[in-house]
Coordinates of C-alpha atoms and ligand atoms in Angstrom, one line a residue:
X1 CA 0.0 0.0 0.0
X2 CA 0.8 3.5 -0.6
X3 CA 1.9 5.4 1.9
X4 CA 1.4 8.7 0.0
X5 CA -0.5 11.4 2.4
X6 CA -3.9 12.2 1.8
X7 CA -4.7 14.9 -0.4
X8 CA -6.1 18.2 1.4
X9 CA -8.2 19.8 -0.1
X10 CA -9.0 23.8 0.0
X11 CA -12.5 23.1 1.1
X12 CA -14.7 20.4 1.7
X13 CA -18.3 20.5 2.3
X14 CA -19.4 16.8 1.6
X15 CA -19.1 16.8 5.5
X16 CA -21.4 19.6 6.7
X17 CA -24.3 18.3 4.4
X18 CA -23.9 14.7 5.3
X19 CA -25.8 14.9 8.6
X20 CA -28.5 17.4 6.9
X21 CA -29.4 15.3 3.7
X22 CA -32.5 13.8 5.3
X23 CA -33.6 16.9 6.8
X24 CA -32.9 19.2 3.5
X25 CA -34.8 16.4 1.2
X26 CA -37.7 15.8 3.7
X27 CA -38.9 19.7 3.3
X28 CA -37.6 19.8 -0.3
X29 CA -39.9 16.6 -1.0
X30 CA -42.4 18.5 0.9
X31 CA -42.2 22.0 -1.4
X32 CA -41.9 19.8 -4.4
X33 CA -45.4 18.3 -3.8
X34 CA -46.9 21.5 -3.0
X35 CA -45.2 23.0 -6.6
X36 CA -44.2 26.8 -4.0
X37 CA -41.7 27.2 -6.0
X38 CA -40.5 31.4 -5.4
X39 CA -41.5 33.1 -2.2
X40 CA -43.6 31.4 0.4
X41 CA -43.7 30.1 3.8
X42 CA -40.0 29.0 3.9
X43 CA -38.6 32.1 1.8
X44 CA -40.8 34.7 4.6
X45 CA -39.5 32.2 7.9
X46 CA -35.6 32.1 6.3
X47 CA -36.0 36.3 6.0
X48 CA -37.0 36.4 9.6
X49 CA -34.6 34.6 10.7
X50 CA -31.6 36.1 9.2
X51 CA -32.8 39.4 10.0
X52 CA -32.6 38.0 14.1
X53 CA -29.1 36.5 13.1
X54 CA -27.6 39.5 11.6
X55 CA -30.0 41.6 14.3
X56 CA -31.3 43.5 11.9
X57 CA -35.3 44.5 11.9
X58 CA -35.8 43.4 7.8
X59 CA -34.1 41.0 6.0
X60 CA -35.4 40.5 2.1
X61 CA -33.7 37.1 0.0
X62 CA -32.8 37.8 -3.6
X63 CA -30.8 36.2 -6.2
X64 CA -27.5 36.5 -5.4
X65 CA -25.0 38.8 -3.5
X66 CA -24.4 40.7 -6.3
X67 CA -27.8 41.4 -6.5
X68 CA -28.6 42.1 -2.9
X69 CA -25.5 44.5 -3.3
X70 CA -26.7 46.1 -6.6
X71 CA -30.3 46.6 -5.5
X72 CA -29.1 47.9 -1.8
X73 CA -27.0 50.8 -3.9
X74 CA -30.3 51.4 -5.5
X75 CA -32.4 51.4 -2.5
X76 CA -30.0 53.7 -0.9
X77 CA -30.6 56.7 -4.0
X78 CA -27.3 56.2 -5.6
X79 CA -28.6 56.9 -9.3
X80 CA -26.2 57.6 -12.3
X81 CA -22.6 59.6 -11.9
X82 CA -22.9 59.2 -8.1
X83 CA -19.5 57.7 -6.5
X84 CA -19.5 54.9 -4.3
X85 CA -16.2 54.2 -2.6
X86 CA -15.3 51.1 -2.0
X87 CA -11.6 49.4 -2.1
X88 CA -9.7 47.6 -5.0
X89 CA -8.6 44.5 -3.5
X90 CA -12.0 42.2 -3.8
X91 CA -14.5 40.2 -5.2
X92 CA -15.4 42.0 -8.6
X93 CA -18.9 41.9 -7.6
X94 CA -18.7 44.3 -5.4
X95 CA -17.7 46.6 -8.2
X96 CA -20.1 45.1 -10.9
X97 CA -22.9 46.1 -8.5
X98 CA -21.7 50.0 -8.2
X99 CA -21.7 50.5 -12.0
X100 CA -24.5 48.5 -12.7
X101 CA -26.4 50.3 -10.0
X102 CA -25.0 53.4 -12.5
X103 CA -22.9 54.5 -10.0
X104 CA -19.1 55.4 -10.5
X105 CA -16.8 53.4 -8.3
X106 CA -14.6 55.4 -6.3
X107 CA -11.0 53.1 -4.6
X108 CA -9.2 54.1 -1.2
X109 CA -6.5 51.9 -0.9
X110 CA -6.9 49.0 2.2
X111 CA -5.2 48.7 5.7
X112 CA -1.6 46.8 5.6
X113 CA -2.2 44.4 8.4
X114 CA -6.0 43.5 7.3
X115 CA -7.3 44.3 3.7
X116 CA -10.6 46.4 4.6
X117 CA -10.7 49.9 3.7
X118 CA -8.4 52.4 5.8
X119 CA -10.3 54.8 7.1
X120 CA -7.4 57.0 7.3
X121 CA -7.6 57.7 3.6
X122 CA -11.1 57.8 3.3
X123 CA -12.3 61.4 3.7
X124 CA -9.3 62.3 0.9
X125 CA -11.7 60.2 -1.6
X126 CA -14.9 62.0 -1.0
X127 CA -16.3 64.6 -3.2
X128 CA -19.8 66.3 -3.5
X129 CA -20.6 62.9 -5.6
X130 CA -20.2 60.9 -2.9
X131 CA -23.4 59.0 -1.7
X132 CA -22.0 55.9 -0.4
X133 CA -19.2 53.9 1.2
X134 CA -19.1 50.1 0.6
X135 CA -16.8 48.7 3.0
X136 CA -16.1 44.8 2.1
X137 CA -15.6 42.6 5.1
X138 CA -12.8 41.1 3.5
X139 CA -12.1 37.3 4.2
X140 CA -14.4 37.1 7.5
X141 CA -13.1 40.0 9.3
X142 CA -15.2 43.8 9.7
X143 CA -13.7 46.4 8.1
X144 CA -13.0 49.4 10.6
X145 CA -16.5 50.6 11.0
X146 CA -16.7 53.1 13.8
X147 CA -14.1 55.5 12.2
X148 CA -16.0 54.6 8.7
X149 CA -19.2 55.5 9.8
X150 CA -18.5 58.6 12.1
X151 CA -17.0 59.9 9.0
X152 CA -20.2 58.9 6.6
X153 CA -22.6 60.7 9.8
X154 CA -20.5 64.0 9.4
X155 CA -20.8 63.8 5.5
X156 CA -24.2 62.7 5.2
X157 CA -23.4 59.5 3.3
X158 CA -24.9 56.4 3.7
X159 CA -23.1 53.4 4.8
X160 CA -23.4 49.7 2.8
X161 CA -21.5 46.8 3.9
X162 CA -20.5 44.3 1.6
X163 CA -21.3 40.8 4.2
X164 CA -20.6 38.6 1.6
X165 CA -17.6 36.6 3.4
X166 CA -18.6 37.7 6.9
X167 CA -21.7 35.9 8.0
X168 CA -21.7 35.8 11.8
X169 CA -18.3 38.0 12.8
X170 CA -18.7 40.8 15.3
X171 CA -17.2 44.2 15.6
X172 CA -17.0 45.5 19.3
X173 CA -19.9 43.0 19.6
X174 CA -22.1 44.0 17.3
X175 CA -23.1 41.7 13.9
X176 CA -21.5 42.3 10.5
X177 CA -24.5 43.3 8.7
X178 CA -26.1 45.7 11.6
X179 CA -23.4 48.4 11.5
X180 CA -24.4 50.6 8.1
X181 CA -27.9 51.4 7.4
X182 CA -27.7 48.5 5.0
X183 CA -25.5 45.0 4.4
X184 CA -25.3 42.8 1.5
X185 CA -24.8 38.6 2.4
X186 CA -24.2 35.9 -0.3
X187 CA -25.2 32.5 0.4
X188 CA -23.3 31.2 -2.9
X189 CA -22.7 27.6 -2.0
X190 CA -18.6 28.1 -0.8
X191 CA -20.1 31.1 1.9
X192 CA -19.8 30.4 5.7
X193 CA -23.4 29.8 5.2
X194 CA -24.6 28.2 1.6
X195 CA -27.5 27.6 -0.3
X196 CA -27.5 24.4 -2.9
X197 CA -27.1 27.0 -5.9
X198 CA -27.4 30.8 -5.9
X199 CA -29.1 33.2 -3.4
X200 CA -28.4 36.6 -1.2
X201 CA -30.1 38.6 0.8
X202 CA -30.0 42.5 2.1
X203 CA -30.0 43.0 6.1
X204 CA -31.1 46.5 7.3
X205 CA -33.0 48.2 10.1
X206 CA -34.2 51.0 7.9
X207 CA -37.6 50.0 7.0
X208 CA -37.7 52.1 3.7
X209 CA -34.7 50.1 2.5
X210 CA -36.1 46.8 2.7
X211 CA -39.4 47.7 1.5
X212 CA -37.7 49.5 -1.5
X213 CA -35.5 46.0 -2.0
X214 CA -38.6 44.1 -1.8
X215 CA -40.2 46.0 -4.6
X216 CA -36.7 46.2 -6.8
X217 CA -36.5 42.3 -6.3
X218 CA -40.0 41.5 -8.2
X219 CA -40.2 43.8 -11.1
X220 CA -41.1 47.2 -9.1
X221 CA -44.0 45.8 -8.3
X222 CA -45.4 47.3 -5.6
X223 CA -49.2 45.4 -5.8
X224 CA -50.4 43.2 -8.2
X225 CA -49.8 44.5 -11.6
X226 CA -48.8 48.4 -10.6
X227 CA -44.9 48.8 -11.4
X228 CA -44.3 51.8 -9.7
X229 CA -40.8 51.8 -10.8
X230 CA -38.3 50.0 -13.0
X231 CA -37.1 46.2 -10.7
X232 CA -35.7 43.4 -12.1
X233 CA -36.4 39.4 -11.3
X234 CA -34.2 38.2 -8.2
X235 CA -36.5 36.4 -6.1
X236 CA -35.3 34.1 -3.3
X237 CA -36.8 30.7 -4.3
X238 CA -38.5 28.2 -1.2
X239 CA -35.7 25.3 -2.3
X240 CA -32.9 27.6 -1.2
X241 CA -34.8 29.2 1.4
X242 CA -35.2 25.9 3.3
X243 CA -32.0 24.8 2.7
X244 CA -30.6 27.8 4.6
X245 CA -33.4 27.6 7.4
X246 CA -31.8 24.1 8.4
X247 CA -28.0 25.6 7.5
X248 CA -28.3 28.8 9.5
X249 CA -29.0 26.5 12.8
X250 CA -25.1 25.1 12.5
X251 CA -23.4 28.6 11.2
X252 CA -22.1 29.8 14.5
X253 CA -20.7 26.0 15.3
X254 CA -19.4 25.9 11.9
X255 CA -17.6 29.5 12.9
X256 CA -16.4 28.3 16.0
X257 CA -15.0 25.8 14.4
X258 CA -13.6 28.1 11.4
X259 CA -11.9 30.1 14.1
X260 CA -10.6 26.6 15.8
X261 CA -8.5 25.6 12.1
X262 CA -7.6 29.7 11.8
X263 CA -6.1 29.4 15.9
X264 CA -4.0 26.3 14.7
X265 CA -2.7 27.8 11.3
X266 CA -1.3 30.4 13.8
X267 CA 0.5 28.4 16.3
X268 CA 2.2 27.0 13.2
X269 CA 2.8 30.2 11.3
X270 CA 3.5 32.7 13.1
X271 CA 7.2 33.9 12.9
X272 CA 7.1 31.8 9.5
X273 CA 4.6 33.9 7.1
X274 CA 2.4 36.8 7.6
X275 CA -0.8 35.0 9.3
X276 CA -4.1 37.1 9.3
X277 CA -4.3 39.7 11.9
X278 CA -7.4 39.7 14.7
X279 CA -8.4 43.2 15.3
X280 CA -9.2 42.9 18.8
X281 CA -12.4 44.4 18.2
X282 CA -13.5 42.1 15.9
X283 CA -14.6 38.4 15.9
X284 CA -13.2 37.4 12.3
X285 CA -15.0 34.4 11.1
X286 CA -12.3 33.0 8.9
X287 CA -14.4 32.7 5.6
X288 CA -10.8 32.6 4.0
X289 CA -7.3 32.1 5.9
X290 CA -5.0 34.7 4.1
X291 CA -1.0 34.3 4.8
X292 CA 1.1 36.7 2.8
X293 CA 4.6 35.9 1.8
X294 CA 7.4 37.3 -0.8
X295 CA 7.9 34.3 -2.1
X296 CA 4.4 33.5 -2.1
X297 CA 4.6 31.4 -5.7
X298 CA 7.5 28.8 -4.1
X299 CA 4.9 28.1 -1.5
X300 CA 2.3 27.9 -3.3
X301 CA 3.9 25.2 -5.9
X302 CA 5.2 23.5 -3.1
X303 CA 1.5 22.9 -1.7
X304 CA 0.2 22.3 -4.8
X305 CA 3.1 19.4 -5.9
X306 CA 1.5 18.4 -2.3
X307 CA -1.3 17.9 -3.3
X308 CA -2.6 20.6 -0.8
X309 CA -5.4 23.0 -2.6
X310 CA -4.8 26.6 -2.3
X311 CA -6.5 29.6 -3.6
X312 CA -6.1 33.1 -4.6
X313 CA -8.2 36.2 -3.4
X314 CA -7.4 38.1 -5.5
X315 CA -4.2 38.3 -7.9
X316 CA -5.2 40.9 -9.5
X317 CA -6.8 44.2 -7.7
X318 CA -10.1 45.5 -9.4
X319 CA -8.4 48.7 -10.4
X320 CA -5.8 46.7 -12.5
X321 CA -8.7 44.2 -13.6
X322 CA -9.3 44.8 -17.5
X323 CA -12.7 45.1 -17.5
X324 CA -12.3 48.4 -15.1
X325 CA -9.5 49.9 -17.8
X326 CA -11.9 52.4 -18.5
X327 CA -11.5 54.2 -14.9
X328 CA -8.1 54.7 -16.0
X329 CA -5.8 53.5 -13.5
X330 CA -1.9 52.2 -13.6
X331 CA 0.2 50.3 -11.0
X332 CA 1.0 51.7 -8.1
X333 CA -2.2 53.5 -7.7
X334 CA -3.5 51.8 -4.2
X335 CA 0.1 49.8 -3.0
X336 CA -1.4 48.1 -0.5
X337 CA -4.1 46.3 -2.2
X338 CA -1.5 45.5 -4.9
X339 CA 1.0 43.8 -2.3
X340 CA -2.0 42.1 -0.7
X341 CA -3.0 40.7 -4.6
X342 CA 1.2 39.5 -5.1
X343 CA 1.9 38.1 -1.4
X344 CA -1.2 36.8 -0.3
X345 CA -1.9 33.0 -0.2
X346 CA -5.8 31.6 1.2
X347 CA -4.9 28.6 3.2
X348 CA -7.1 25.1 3.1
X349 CA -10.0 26.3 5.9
X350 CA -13.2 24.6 6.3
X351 CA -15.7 23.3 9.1
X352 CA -13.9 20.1 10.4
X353 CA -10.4 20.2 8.8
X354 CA -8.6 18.3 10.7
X355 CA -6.0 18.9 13.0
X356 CA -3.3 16.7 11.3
X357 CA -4.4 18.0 8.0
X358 CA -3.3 21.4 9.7
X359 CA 0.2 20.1 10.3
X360 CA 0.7 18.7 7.1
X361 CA -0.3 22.3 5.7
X362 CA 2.0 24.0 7.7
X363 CA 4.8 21.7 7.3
X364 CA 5.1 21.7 3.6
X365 CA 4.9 25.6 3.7
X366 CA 7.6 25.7 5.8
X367 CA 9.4 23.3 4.2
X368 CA 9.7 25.4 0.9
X369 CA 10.6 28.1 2.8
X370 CA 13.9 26.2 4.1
X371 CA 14.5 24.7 1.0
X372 CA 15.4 27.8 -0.9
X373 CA 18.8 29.2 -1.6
X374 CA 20.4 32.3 -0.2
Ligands
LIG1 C1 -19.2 36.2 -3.1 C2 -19.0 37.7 -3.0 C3 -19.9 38.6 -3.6 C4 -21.0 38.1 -4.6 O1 -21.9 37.2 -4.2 P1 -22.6 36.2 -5.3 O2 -23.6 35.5 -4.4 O3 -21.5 35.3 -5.8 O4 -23.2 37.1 -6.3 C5 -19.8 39.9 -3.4 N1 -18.8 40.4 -2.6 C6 -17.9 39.6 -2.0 C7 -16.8 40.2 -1.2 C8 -18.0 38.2 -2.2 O5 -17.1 37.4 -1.6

């Protein structure tokens, strides 16, 4: 027999829905004989409940992420040629929903230590076209809100936080998702908390917010038949909605046990790479486990000869992205995010990796590290 190590790879979910199978199929077999397909009992219960998870008073599903981002910048009055300032170094949805939204999208470069937004730079960015700042709670971890939103109440802006990878994490106890008058989750399968196929949602205690996402959602309908304004179709179907009822009962486990793998990548790590750094206001729930390294290619062959899955978020900043061209930007425009796009490295992290796994990880990392010359 082989005595090869076992593959690791960067996430594995086979184990979280093992246990729910019966559960998920027993309410999908249910839905399927009723033939609810959008909307309904389970999409209305799954909205109530997130709204008490992210403590929130209105929680609406939609389609996706991007959507609940896109139609939040909408519901918030950003309308064409407004700025919305955001920063370069994430998922290009967040930037798809600002110009699709018909805003203009506005970069501050990011912290150095955690990849949100530095709030330092942030009044610099705003002009009188400012309405709103999108802070991204990059990999798990709130961006620095109280200094972001003290300086949105002086300038009248309005604050939208992109959830997306931050599901459950705190900052100075309060939920990612409570802390602008709006906040934009994806439940895209590989999120802390996943649907079986696409779905999002928008949290926000402002009442005229969700109503107006409620309306965008289904065609601007706002009764049957009267389109009071222009919406789209990005319903939150019952399948999806159930699935995450029975999901959302396990998420802060499933964090607890995200922060578990991130507390052993940094026994190991530390004083080897750059691990992630835990503002101590925050509870970072470890969507993604970023190191950062120079020589962040050697290790990442060295994992992936390994057999060790690895990923990259993101190698190239939004502002250098070529479908952004247009906004006319060059190298060296926002360092930080560009560093964080060459050294950084996401780290196998998943509910239930393995403690042994862990090691083998951490060993083969600094493994190639010794190996090199000079
Ligand atoms: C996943 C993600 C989105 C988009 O969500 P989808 O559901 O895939 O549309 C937006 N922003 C960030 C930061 C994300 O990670």
């Amino acid at each position: 027999m082989s005595d090869q190590p076992r593959p690791v790879p960067f996430m594995d979910l086979h184990g979280l829905h093992a246990g729910l199978a019966p559960e998920i199929l027993a309410v999908w077999e249910k839905l399927l004989r009723d033939g609810r397909f959008v909307g309904g009992a389970e999409v209305e219960a799954f909205e109530r409940e997130w709204a008490a998870f992210t403590r929130c008073s209105d929680a609406v599903g939609v389609g996706s992420g991007t959507d609940a981002l896109r139609l939040a910048l909408t519901a918030l009055g950003v309308r064409a040629g407004d700025e919305v300032i955001t920063a370069p170094n994430t998922f290009i949805a967040t930037v798809e929903a600002v110009t699709q939204a018909g805003g203009r999208p506005v970069f501050v470069d990011v912290d150095p230590d955690t990849a949100t937004l530095d709030a330092d730079r942030l009044e610099a960015a705003i002009t009188e076209r400012t309405r709103v700042i999108l802070p991204v709670h990059l990999y798990g971890q709130p961006a620095e809100m109280d200094r972001v939103l003290e300086i949105a109440t002086g300038r009248g802006l309005q604050v939208l936080e992109d959830a997306a990878q931050a599901h459950g994490a705190e900052y100075r106890g309060r939920s990612a998702g409570s802390l602008g008058q709006a906040a934009a989750f994806s439940f895209y399968p590989g999120k802390n908390l996943g649907a079986c196929g696409e779905a999002g949602a928008v949290s926000s205690s402002d009442p005229e917010v969700a109503r107006t996402v409620r309306v965008l959602r289904d065609h601007g309908q706002t009764s049957k038949n009267l389109h009071a304004v222009e919406g789209t179709n990005s319903r939150l179907d019952a399948l999806q909605a159930a699935a995450l009822r029975i999901k959302l009962r396990h998420l802060d486990e499933w964090n607890d046990q995200r922060r578990r793998v991130a507390a052993l990548y940094d026994e190991r790590l530390t004083g080897v790479v750059a691990t992630p750094v835990e503002r101590e206001e925050c509870r970072h729930v470890y969507h993604l486990y970023v190191i950062r390294h120079p020589e962040r290619e050697r290790i990442r062959e060295a994992l992936h000869s390994a057999g060790i899955g690895v990923g990259l978020h993101y190698p190239v900043p939004v502002h250098l992205t070529p479908a952004y061209a247009w906004l006319g930007h060059a190298p060296g425009d926002f360092p930080e995010a560009e560093r964080w796009a060459e050294q950084g490295l996401s780290l196998p992290i998943f509910p239930g990796l393995a403690e042994d796994r862990v090691d083998r990880v951490c060993g083969v990392i600094r493994q190639a590290l010794e190996g090199r010359q000079g």
